Structures are given as C-alpha cells and as structure tokens.
Amino acid sequence: MKLRKCLKHAFDMVVHSKLRSWLTILGIVIGVASVIAIMSIGSGMQEQMSSQLGQLGGDLLTLTAGASRGSRTFGMGGGDRFVFGGGGATAMEEEPVLDRSDVQALKSIPDLALIETEISGQVNVSYLGKAGKVSLTGVDPAVWFRITTLSIAEGRMLDSADQNVIVVGGRLSSQYFGKPLGINQMLTINGNVFRVVGVLDDQSTSIYMPISMAYQVLDDKSVGVYDKITLKVRDEEQLDATINKTENKLRMVRHVTEKTQDFSISSSKQMQQTRSEMMSSMNAFLVAIAAVSLIVGAVGIANTMFTSVLEKTKEIGIMKAVGARNKDIMLIFLLNAVLIGLVGGLLGIAFGIILSASLPALMGEVGMIRGGTLVTLDSIMLAISVSVIIGMLAGLIPAYQASKLRPVDALRYE
Amino acid sequence: MSLPARGLKVKNMASGRGRNQEVILKLGDVWKVYQMGEVKVPALRGVSVEIRRGDFVAIIGASGSGKSTMMNLIGCLDVPTKGSIFLKSKDISKMSESDLSSLRGKTIGFIFQQYNLIPSLSAFENVMLPLEFLEYDDSAAAKKAREILLLLGLGDKMSHRPTQLSGGQQQRVSIARSMVSDPEIILADEPTGALDSVTGKELMNILTKLWKEEGKTIIMVTHDLNLAKYAHTRIELKDGRIINVSQKPLAKILPG
Ligand SMILES: Nc1ncnc2c1ncn2[C@@H]1O[C@H](COP(=O)(O)OP(=O)(O)O)[C@@H](O)[C@H]1O
Ligand SMILES: [Mg+2]
C-alpha cells in the first residue's frame, strides 16, 4: 500500500475513535505544553541575561565591604554579588566599611578608568496623596552617567551641578502612584521634596539622586562612607589582572590579608557566567520534569495503541485477507501513533505558547520570569520532533504486534 | 477435478465448461491439527485434491467437518500442519508472509459468511481496499470499484457505511470487494449463511454469473445441499476427510 493511503487509513482510525484519540492526544498536549512553557521561561531568562550582559558591560567591577557576602539572590535583577576570595570571616568589633581612604587608594591604580561611589537604602515616598516605600540610590553625579548601564527614556541623567533633583525608574514614573510622575513633577522623599529630571528606560521603581543629598535623606548613613563603589577598568582584556591589583592595593590600605579580607570585588562578567551555568542546569532540571509528563503521554499512546490493535484485530484479519502485507499493517498503526503524537505536539505547542505568554501575568513578578518568557523556534522544532518520535516509539510494539497477527486468528477474533 | 487420495478418482473433463483447464490449486495430503491446550484437534486428516481453473466447487459437509479449515488453507490464510498446497503451481508453504499476502491479494477474493466489511469505511472504500493494497492508480481503482458496485446494483449506496446497509447489500459489497481486483479464484465461506432464502438465491445467481460469464474459479463452502446444486463439482467432507467427490454434467447447470 502506498504511504499516502496508509496515512489516510491511519487518519481515519484517529478520527473514528474520537474520544480515545483525544484523551491520548490530551496527554501529549499537556506534556508538550509544559515543556514549551518551561523552555520559554528558560529562554526568557537567558535572553534577559544576555541583554544584561551586554548592558552591564564586562568592564565593570563592583566593590563592597564585608567579607563573605555570597550571591544574595538567585533570580535575576536582585543582588549582583559574586565574591572573589571572600573566605574567612574576620572577628571585628566594627562592621567593615568603604570610605574615602579606599577611594584614594583606588585613584592611584592606573588600570581603573572610573570610580563611582554609591549609597542606597529604603525611603518613604509620596506623590499626589499616594505613598509607598522604594529604594533610593545616591550616586556620584559627576561619574554616574558615564559608568551606569541604565539609559534615559525621558529627560536627562544627573549632572555634577545637580542638587535637589532625581532620576526615577520607568515603573515609578508610569504606574506606581496611579498617576504618572513625569519630568519636573515634585516627589516627596522622607519629607524632602525633589524634582524629577529624568525617567529611566526600565521597569524599576528606583530613585537616583546625587550622593550628597542622599546622605541627608538616608539618615542612617554617615558622610564619607559608601555602600558600594563601581569601577570601570581601562582594559577589559586585563580584567583579572586589574581585579588582582585592586585587591592587593585595598588589602594594603585596609591592613588585611587574603584570609582576613573584609571587602569583595565582583565582576559582572564572571557573575553572569556563573549565573548562566546555574541557569542552564536549573533549566535542564525543569525540562527533565516536563519530560516526565511527556513520557506519561507516550505511555498513554502505547496504551491506546494496544487497545486499538486488540479492538481492530478482526479488521486486521480482513485487511490481510484482501491483500495487506505485514508492513502495510505495521505502517498504518505506526502512522496512527505518529499522528496522535503530532496532533498532540501541535496542540501542545499552541497551548504552550499561550501558557508561556500568560505565565508572567499568572505568576506575577516572580524573579525567575521577570524578564518575560520567550518561545523559541528551537523549542517548537524540538517539541514537534519529540512528539513525533514519542508517537513512533510508543506505537512501535503495538504496530509490530498488529502486523504479526495471523490472518486466520485475526478473522476468528470477535 | 481429480482426487488422487484413497482411490477416489474423478475424471475432470467437464470442468471449466468443457475446456481442459490446468490445475490451479492442489492439496497433497494436507493435515491441520489445532492445539487446544493439551488436546490436539485434527480438523483435516490427509486431504488431497486438485481444483482446475474455471470450476465451481462446493465443499459440503456437516458442521465441524473441517470445511472452514480447508477454506482457510486454500486461501493462504493459514498454513497446514503437514502436507503441501500448490497455488498456481507455487508451493505456498515455502512463501514468505508478505509474498503470501500479495499472492492472496492478486489471486483470491474472499466472501465471508459475516461479510467482514470494515465498519468505519463506506461501501466504496471497502471495495477500494484490495486495490489500495495492490497499489493501483487512484483513478483507475476508483473507476473499477464504482463499476462493480454499479453492476451489483449498489450505485446509490456507495457512500453508505456497512451498518447502514441490509445484510444482502452488505454481502453484495463484499462480493464487489472480492472481485474488484479481478482475482482468478473466489472463495466463499457459507456466503448465504446470514441471509434469508430470497437474498441467498440472488447471491447464488451472482456467483453463478461470475463463474459462467467471467470464468472465475469459485470455491464455496456450504452445509446447505440446496446451494451445492449450483456447483459443478462437489467435495464432501466428513471428520476432516474427503468422503465423496462428484460432478454434475455441465448441461444440467449450463443451459446451452
Ligand atoms: N482455531 C481453532 N482452534 C481449535 N480448534 C479449531 C479451530 N478452528 C476449527 N477448529 C476445530 O476444527 C474442527 C473443524 O472446524 P471447521 O473447519 O470450522 O469446520 P466447519 O467449517 O466445517 O464447521 C472443529 O472441530 C473445530 O472445533
Ligand atoms: Mg465453518
């Protein structure tokens, strides 16, 4: 029998046992949809990560005080700490800090192009009667705009002459207060009034202001002490060497050894690498879970096929009596299974796309999917081929069994 | 028709309407023993027979005498426990399953007591089926199936499912299916068994016509002696053995 005819008979079989076919297809749909959705989360994370990687620039180092602050947050966007050599905790009476002397030391390192000091904290804000608590970062207005990876959507960045002005995150400007907080609007921060000069091109609710003003707003901070120092290296190729030099220099001025080191330097590049490794292993884990549901779907197909062969035993006998060869029967049943897999796969992809599109809305701003989800062509191709292969594998034994039925026995079957 | 075994020999001059035709089917000391758990059930015990091209053979005998078993062997649906079967001088016991299927599809058309149509297919699609397995060209196959259905008075029933047809109509569809690929042999196992006498008679007329006008070799199993009258050669089975072979003068069946 020609392949086209076998396909037609296989298709008829799917159509004629509607309920059972659909239930089996449903099993595959669930499996494929979950694989697609989970892969879309992974791809979304990867996409966000690579855009961040480009954004953050590989030439930036972050210097913080404290010995062993590991990676604070697993997800995206949160704490960006990757610790170098931050091993032994030092028993010190005082919390280690970064201050002007560190900045002086850094300035003497020729490999560093820019040095930017920051403090940050939570502040109460209010605007047009609505209030809230958001994070505030005090930045060095003379350097910040040259070192930051953030970009302006509206207005301008901070300038070295700025005083009572702020730059706000995109979401704070558009949604946070219900009414838009635009350029030249006044925002009350911890009781002081600031004018918005710029809106960032992001989805954050952060506020940036000159560090000198931030010392006044954040009253638990003492002047000359910094939470974070961002460094731009002169030559990205020399990143590791520069990190080494910087660490050595700082150890000297801070009178610590490698073991008692009370500061840490992280590089966005290395951080991204680690995160990417972590991400792909987690992705693999999630996909493995989703794959289990595909296996369940495959078992469903096999089960349906066995039932179908049993039910169609007499028909197989008839077909053999009118000239069907073993391979014709085999092909018809195999194609039946493949069709179930394929239809399940296609519907699964459709549902998967819908699911992944609605995931961010369903789960809210969970760290993992903050970057949105992304259904890639790769995952679609993978889903189709996997479901076809699954159909084929699941149908193999039943189809073989069907093809091997002896015509007399098959005809006698009631 | 000749019967070498057990000294029974019948001159076969008349078969194929007087033409001296070649042997199309030959069974030599065929045994079929079914294994029912511990028990062995011998359904055929040393059957030897030759059937010539163009004959109309009725295999008769009581229920359980081994008629269907013999029919299945002749139709290559089953293999003998012992003995040889030659179909068109090919030893079918030496053929592969898929060659057997092809041979079956080309040479033999089956008519079953229970019609054995595929319920999910229309009358037309059922008739098309043998041609699909023979990989006929689509339009040629469709033309042929349509012609035959028209010939059998089923022109308006082509798109009907078997369940939407009467028993007689279903059996006519199954006849259409058995002859669509133009096989040399038509095997009918109790073809009228599930039909009333009027429809049964109609069916016998169709078979007779196939025999007379198309020159088909017809082998029919029946326990009804009235139906056996239509045949030219009668083979009587009892307990798995051939006990009698007789031939009617052709003039009695073939006027003119
Ligand atoms: N598949 C089978 N397994 C076991 N016994 C069988 C099988 N087919 C037929 N028989 C036995 O073989 C004998 C002949 O059966 P069958 O050829 O069907 O006779 P008939 O068609 O003349 O009624 C019977 O005793 C029947 O029970
Ligand atoms: Mg019988």
PDB file of N, CA and C and ligand atoms in Angstrom, chain A residues 412, chain B residues 34 36 41 43 62-70, ligand 1:
ATOM      1  N   ARG A 412     -10.970 -14.859  13.128  1.00  0.00           N
ATOM      2  CA  ARG A 412     -11.822 -15.563  14.094  1.00  0.00           C
ATOM      3  C   ARG A 412     -12.139 -14.721  15.315  1.00  0.00           C
TER       4      ARG A 412
ATOM      5  N   TYR B  34      -5.291 -28.617  15.250  1.00  0.00           N
ATOM      6  CA  TYR B  34      -5.326 -27.477  16.176  1.00  0.00           C
ATOM      7  C   TYR B  34      -4.924 -27.943  17.558  1.00  0.00           C
ATOM      8  N   MET B  36      -5.493 -27.389  21.242  1.00  0.00           N
ATOM      9  CA  MET B  36      -6.358 -26.718  22.216  1.00  0.00           C
ATOM     10  C   MET B  36      -5.841 -27.041  23.603  1.00  0.00           C
ATOM     11  N   VAL B  41      -6.699 -31.191  18.225  1.00  0.00           N
ATOM     12  CA  VAL B  41      -7.917 -31.372  17.452  1.00  0.00           C
ATOM     13  C   VAL B  41      -7.543 -31.471  15.973  1.00  0.00           C
ATOM     14  N   ALA B  43      -8.419 -31.218  12.469  1.00  0.00           N
ATOM     15  CA  ALA B  43      -9.543 -30.691  11.696  1.00  0.00           C
ATOM     16  C   ALA B  43      -9.511 -31.227  10.273  1.00  0.00           C
ATOM     17  N   ALA B  62     -21.012 -31.639   7.210  1.00  0.00           N
ATOM     18  CA  ALA B  62     -21.674 -31.197   8.429  1.00  0.00           C
ATOM     19  C   ALA B  62     -20.814 -30.160   9.137  1.00  0.00           C
ATOM     20  N   SER B  63     -21.435 -29.512  10.067  1.00  0.00           N
ATOM     21  CA  SER B  63     -20.705 -28.532  10.862  1.00  0.00           C
ATOM     22  C   SER B  63     -19.575 -29.229  11.618  1.00  0.00           C
ATOM     23  N   GLY B  64     -18.442 -28.661  11.579  1.00  0.00           N
ATOM     24  CA  GLY B  64     -17.301 -29.246  12.279  1.00  0.00           C
ATOM     25  C   GLY B  64     -16.536 -30.256  11.452  1.00  0.00           C
ATOM     26  N   SER B  65     -16.917 -30.396  10.203  1.00  0.00           N
ATOM     27  CA  SER B  65     -16.260 -31.404   9.372  1.00  0.00           C
ATOM     28  C   SER B  65     -14.931 -30.911   8.798  1.00  0.00           C
ATOM     29  N   GLY B  66     -14.653 -29.639   8.969  1.00  0.00           N
ATOM     30  CA  GLY B  66     -13.349 -29.119   8.532  1.00  0.00           C
ATOM     31  C   GLY B  66     -13.417 -28.247   7.285  1.00  0.00           C
ATOM     32  N   LYS B  67     -14.620 -27.837   6.912  1.00  0.00           N
ATOM     33  CA  LYS B  67     -14.782 -27.042   5.690  1.00  0.00           C
ATOM     34  C   LYS B  67     -14.042 -25.708   5.771  1.00  0.00           C
ATOM     35  N   SER B  68     -14.306 -24.999   6.865  1.00  0.00           N
ATOM     36  CA  SER B  68     -13.671 -23.678   7.002  1.00  0.00           C
ATOM     37  C   SER B  68     -12.160 -23.803   7.096  1.00  0.00           C
ATOM     38  N   THR B  69     -11.726 -24.827   7.790  1.00  0.00           N
ATOM     39  CA  THR B  69     -10.292 -25.054   7.912  1.00  0.00           C
ATOM     40  C   THR B  69      -9.671 -25.231   6.528  1.00  0.00           C
ATOM     41  N   MET B  70     -10.333 -26.011   5.714  1.00  0.00           N
ATOM     42  CA  MET B  70      -9.844 -26.253   4.364  1.00  0.00           C
ATOM     43  C   MET B  70      -9.846 -24.957   3.554  1.00  0.00           C
TER      44      MET B  70
HETATM   45  N1  LIG C   1      -8.702 -22.191  15.586  1.00  0.00           N
HETATM   46  C1  LIG C   1      -9.147 -23.367  16.030  1.00  0.00           C
HETATM   47  N2  LIG C   1      -8.689 -23.860  17.182  1.00  0.00           N
HETATM   48  C2  LIG C   1      -9.104 -25.050  17.631  1.00  0.00           C
HETATM   49  N3  LIG C   1      -9.975 -25.812  17.004  1.00  0.00           N
HETATM   50  C3  LIG C   1     -10.477 -25.391  15.846  1.00  0.00           C
HETATM   51  C4  LIG C   1     -10.087 -24.143  15.297  1.00  0.00           C
HETATM   52  N4  LIG C   1     -10.753 -23.972  14.120  1.00  0.00           N
HETATM   53  C5  LIG C   1     -11.509 -25.079  13.956  1.00  0.00           C
HETATM   54  N5  LIG C   1     -11.333 -25.910  14.983  1.00  0.00           N
HETATM   55  C6  LIG C   1     -11.961 -27.238  15.114  1.00  0.00           C
HETATM   56  O1  LIG C   1     -11.703 -27.952  13.951  1.00  0.00           O
HETATM   57  C7  LIG C   1     -12.832 -28.657  13.513  1.00  0.00           C
HETATM   58  C8  LIG C   1     -13.225 -28.195  12.132  1.00  0.00           C
HETATM   59  O2  LIG C   1     -13.702 -26.856  12.205  1.00  0.00           O
HETATM   60  P1  LIG C   1     -14.165 -26.056  10.925  1.00  0.00           P
HETATM   61  O3  LIG C   1     -13.119 -26.165   9.887  1.00  0.00           O
HETATM   62  O4  LIG C   1     -14.507 -24.689  11.360  1.00  0.00           O
HETATM   63  O5  LIG C   1     -15.454 -26.837  10.487  1.00  0.00           O
HETATM   64  P2  LIG C   1     -16.691 -26.362   9.624  1.00  0.00           P
HETATM   65  O6  LIG C   1     -16.336 -25.074   8.964  1.00  0.00           O
HETATM   66  O7  LIG C   1     -16.906 -27.469   8.684  1.00  0.00           O
HETATM   67  O8  LIG C   1     -17.817 -26.216  10.563  1.00  0.00           O
HETATM   68  C9  LIG C   1     -13.893 -28.402  14.556  1.00  0.00           C
HETATM   69  O9  LIG C   1     -13.885 -29.453  15.476  1.00  0.00           O
HETATM   70  C10 LIG C   1     -13.456 -27.116  15.217  1.00  0.00           C
HETATM   71  O10 LIG C   1     -13.882 -27.090  16.558  1.00  0.00           O
END
